[in-house]
PDB file of C-alpha atoms in Angstrom:
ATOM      1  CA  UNK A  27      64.203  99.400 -21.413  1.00 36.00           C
ATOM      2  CA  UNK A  28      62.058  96.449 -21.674  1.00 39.00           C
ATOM      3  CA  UNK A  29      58.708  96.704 -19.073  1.00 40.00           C
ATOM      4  CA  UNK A  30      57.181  93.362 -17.630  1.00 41.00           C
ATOM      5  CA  UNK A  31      54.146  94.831 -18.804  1.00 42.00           C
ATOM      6  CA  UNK A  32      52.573  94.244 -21.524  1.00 42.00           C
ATOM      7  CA  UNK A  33      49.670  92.104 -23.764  1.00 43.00           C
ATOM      8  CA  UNK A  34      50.273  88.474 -24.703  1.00 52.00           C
ATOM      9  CA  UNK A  35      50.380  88.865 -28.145  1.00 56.00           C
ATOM     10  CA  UNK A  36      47.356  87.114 -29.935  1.00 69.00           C
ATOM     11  CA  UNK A  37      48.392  83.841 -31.699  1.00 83.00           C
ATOM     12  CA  UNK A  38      45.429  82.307 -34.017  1.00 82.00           C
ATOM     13  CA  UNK A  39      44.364  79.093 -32.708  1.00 83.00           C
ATOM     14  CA  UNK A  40      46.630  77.899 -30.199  1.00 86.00           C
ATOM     15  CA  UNK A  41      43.656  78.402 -27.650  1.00 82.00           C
ATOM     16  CA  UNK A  42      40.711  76.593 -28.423  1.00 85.00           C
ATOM     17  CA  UNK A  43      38.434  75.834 -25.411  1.00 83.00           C
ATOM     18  CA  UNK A  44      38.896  77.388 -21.738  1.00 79.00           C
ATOM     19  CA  UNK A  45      39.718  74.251 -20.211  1.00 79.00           C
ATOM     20  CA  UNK A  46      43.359  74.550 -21.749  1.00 81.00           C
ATOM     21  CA  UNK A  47      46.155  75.332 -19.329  1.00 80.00           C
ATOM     22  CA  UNK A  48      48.994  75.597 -22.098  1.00 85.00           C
ATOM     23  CA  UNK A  49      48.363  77.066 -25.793  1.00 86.00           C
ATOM     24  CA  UNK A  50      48.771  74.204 -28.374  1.00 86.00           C
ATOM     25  CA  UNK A  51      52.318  75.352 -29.807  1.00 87.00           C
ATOM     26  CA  UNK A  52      53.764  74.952 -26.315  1.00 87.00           C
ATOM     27  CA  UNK A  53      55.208  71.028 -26.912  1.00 83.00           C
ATOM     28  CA  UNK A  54      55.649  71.968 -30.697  1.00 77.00           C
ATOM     29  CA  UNK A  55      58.833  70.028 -32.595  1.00 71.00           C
ATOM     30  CA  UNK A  56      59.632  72.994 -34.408  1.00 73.00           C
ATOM     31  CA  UNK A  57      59.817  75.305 -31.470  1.00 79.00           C
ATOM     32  CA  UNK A  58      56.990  77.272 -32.494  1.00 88.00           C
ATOM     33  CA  UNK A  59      55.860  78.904 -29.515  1.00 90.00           C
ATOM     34  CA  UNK A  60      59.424  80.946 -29.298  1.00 92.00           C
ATOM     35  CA  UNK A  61      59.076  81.554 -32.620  1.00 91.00           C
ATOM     36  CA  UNK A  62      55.689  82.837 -32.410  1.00 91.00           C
ATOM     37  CA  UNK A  63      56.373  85.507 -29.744  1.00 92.00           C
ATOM     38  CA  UNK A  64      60.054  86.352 -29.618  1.00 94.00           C
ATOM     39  CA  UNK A  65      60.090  89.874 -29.440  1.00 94.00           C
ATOM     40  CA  UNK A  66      57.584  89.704 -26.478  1.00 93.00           C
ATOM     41  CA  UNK A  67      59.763  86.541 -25.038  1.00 94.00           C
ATOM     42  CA  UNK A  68      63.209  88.493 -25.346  1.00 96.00           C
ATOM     43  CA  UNK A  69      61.617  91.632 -23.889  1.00 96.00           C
ATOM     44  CA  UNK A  70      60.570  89.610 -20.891  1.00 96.00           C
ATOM     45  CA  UNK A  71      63.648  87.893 -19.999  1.00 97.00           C
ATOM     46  CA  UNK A  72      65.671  91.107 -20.647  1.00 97.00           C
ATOM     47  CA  UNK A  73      63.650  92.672 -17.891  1.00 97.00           C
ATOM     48  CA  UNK A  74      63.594  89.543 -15.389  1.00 97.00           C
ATOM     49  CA  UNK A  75      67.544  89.535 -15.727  1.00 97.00           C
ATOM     50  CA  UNK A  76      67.776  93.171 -15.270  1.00 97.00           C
ATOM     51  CA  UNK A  77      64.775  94.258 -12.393  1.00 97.00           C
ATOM     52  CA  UNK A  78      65.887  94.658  -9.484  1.00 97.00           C
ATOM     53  CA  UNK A  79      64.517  91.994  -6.607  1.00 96.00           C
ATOM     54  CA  UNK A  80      62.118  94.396  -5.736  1.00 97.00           C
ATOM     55  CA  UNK A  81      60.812  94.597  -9.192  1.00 97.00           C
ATOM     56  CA  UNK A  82      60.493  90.758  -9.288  1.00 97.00           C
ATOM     57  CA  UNK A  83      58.757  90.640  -6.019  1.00 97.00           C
ATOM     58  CA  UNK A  84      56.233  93.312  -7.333  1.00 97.00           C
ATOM     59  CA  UNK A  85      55.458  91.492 -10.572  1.00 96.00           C
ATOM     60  CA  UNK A  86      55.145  88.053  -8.641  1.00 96.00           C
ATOM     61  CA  UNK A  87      52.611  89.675  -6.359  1.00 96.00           C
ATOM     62  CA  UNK A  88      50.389  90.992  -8.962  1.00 96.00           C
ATOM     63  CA  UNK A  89      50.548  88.041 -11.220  1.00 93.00           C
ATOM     64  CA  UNK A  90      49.769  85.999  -8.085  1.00 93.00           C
ATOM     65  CA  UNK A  91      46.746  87.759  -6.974  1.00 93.00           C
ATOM     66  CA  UNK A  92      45.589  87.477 -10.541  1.00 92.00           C
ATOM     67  CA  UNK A  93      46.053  84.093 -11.316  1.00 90.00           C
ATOM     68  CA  UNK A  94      46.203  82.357  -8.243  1.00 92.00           C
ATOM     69  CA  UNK A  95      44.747  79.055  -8.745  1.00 89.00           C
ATOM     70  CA  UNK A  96      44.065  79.109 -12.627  1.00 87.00           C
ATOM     71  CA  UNK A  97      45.723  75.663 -14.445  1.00 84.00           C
ATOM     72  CA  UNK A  98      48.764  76.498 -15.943  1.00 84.00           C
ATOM     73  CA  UNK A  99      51.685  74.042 -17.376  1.00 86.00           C
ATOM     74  CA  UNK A 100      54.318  73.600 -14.930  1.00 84.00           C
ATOM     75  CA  UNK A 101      52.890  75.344 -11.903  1.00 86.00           C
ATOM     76  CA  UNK A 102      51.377  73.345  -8.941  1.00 88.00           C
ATOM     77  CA  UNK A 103      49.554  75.616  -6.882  1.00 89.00           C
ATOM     78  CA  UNK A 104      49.724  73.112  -3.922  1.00 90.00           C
ATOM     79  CA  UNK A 105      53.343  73.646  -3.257  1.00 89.00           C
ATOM     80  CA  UNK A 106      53.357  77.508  -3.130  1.00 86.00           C
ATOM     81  CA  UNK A 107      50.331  77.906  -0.659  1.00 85.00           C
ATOM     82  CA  UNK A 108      51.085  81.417   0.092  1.00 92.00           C
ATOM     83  CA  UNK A 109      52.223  84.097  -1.950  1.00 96.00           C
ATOM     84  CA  UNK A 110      55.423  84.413   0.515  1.00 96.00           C
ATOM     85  CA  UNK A 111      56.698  81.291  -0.640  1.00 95.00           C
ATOM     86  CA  UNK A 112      57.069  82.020  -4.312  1.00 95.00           C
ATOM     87  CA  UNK A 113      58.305  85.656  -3.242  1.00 97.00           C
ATOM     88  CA  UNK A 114      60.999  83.859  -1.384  1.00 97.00           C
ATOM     89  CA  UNK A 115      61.909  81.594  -4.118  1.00 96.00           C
ATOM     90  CA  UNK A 116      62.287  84.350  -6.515  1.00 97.00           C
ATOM     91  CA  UNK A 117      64.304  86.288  -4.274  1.00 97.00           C
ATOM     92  CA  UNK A 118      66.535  83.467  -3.567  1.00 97.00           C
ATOM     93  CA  UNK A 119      66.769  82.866  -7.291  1.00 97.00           C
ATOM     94  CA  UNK A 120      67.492  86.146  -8.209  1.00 96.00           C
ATOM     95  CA  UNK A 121      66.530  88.005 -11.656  1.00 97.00           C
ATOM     96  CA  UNK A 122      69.556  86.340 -13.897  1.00 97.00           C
ATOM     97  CA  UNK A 123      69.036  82.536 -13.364  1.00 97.00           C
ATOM     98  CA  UNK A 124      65.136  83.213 -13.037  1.00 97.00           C
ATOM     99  CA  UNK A 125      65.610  84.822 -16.497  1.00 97.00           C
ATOM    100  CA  UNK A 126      68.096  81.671 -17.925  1.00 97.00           C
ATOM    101  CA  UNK A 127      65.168  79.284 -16.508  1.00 96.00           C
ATOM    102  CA  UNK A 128      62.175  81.171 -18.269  1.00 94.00           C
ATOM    103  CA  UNK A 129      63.889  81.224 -21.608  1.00 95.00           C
ATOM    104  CA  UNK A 130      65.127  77.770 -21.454  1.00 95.00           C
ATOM    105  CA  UNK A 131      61.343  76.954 -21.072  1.00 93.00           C
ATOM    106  CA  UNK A 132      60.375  78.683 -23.441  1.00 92.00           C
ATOM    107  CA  UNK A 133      63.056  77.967 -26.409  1.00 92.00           C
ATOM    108  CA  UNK A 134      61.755  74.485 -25.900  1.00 90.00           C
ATOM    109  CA  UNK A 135      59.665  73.084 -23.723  1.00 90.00           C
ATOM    110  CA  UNK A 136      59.046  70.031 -24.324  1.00 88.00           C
ATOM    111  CA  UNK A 137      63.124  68.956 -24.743  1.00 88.00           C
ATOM    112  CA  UNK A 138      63.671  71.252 -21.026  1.00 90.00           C
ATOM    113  CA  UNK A 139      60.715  70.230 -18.393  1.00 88.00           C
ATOM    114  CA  UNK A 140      62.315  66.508 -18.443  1.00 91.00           C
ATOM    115  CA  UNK A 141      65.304  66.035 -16.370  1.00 92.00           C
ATOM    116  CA  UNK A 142      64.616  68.307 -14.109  1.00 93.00           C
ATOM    117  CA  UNK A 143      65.945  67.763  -9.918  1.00 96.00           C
ATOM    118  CA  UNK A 144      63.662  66.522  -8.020  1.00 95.00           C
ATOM    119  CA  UNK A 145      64.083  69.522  -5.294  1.00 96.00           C
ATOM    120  CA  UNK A 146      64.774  72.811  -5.545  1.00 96.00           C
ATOM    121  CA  UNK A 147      65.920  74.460  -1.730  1.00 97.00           C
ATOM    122  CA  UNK A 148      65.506  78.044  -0.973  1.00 97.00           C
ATOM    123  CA  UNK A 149      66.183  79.682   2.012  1.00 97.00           C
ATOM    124  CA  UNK A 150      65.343  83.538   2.109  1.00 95.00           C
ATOM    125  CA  UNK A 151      67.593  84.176   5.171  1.00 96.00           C
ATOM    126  CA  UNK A 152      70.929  84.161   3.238  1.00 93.00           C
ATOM    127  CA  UNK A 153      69.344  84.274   0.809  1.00 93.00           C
ATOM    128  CA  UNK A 154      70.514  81.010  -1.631  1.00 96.00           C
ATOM    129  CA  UNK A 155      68.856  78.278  -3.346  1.00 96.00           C
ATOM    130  CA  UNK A 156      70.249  74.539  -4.210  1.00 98.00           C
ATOM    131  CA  UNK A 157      69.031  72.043  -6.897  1.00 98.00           C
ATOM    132  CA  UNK A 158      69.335  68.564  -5.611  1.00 98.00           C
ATOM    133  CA  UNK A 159      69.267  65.114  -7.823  1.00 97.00           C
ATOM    134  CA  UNK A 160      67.965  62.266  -5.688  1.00 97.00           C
ATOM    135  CA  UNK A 161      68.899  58.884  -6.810  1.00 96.00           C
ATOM    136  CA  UNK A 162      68.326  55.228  -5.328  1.00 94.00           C
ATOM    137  CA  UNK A 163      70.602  52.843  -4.734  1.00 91.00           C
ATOM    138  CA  UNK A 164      70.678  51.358  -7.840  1.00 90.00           C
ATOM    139  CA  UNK A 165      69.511  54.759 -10.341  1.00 94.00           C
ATOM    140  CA  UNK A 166      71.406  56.660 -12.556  1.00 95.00           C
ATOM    141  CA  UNK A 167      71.118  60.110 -13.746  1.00 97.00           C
ATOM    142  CA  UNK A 168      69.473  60.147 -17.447  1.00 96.00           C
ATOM    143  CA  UNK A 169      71.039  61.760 -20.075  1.00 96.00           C
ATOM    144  CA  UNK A 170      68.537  64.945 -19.597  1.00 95.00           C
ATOM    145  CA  UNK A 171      69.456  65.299 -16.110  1.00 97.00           C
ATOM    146  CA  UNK A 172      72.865  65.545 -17.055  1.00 97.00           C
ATOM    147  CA  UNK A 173      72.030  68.122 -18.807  1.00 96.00           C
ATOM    148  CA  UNK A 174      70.041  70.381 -16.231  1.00 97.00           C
ATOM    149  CA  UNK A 175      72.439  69.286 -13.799  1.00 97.00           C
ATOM    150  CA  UNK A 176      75.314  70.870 -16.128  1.00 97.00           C
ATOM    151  CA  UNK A 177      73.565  73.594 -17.352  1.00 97.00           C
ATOM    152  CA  UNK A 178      72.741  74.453 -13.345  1.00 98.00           C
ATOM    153  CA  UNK A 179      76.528  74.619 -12.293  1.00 98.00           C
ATOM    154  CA  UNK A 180      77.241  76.268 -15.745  1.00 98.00           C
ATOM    155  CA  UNK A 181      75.036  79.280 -14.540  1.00 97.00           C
ATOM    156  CA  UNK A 182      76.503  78.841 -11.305  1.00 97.00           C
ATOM    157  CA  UNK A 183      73.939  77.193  -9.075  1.00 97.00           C
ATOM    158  CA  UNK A 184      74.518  74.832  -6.107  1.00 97.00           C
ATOM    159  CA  UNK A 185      73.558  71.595  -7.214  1.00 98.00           C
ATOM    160  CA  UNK A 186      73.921  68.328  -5.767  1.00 97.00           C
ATOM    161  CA  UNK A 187      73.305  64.562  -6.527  1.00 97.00           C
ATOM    162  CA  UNK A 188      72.043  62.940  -3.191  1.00 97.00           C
ATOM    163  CA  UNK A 189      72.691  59.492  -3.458  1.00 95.00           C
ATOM    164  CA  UNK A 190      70.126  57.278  -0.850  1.00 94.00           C
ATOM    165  CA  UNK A 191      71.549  54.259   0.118  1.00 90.00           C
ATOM    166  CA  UNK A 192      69.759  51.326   1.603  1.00 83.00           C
ATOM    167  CA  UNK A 193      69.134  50.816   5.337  1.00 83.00           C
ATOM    168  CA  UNK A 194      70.788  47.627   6.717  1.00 82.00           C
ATOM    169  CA  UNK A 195      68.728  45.979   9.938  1.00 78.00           C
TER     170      UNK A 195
END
C-alpha cells in the first residue's frame, strides 16, 4: 500500500531562490510538474482516497504543525486560523473527493485553479460540505466554472449556483 510518507522527489531547477512558494513547472503548458513526479503523485492520491479519516486527520496535523504559515500556491493561511478548521474540512470532504481535488491540481494547474466556487461550506456535525457559485444579477457562469461546477456533481458533491438579485427600495 501506498504511505503518505515519503521525500519530495528532487527535480533540478524548479526551485531557485527561497522566496518561491510554487516550483517553476507548477503553471507549465506541457503539464510538466505531473509528469515530473507521477509515481510519487499517484502514490499520494492512492493513499488520500484510501486512509481512513483518521489517517487524513493525522497527516493534516503534522503537515500543519510543520508548515503552518510558510507561502504556498493555493493556500491562504488567513482562512484556516486553527488547525481544527482544516481538520474539519477534510473530514467533511472525505479521502475520495479530497483525492479527485489533489490530482486535478496537480494534472494541471494552471487549466484547474480558475473557475473555481467562490465558497466551499463544511459543517463537521453531519458531517457534509457544499460548493456554492455566487453570481450577480447580471453574471454568468464562465465556461471554467462550468466545468468545476460539472465535474463537482459528477463526483457527487452538493453544489449550488446562488443567484443575488438586486434590492428594490
Amino acid at each position: 500500500a501506498a504511505s503518505n510518507k515519503g521525500s519530495v522527489p528532487s527535480v533540478p531547477n524548479v526551485f531557485r531562490c527561497p522566496f518561491q512558494g510554487a516550483p517553476l513547472d507548477l503553471v507549465s503548458f506541457a503539464g510538466e510538474f505531473y509528469s515530473n513526479r507521477k509515481e510519487l503523485i499517484d502514490d499520494r492520491v492512492s493513499w488520500i482516497k484510501s486512509a481512513t479519516t483518521l489517517e487524513l486527520l493525522s497527516t493534516v496535523e503534522e503537515v500543519w504543525e510543520e508548515h503552518f504559515g510558510e507561502a504556498c500556491v493555493g493556500m491562504n493561511w488567513q482562512l484556516f486560523p486553527c488547525l481544527q478548521s482544516a481538520k474539519d474540512l477534510v473530514s467533511c470532504m472525505g479521502g475520495a473527493l479530497l483525492a479527485k481535488v489533489c490530482e486535478t491540481f496537480s494534472r494541471d494547474y494552471r487549466g484547474s485553479v480558475g473557475g473555481l466556487p467562490d465558497l466551499t461550506l463544511w459543517n463537521p456535525d453531519v458531517p457534509a460540505c457544499k460548493f456554492v457559485e455566487v453570481k450577480g444579477p447580471r453574471d454568468r457562469l464562465s465556461s471554467k466554472q462550468v466545468v468545476w461546477l460539472s465535474r463537482l456533481l459528477d463526483w457527487g458533491c452538493a453544489v449550488e449556483v446562488c443567484r443575488v438579485k438586486a434590492a428594490v427600495c
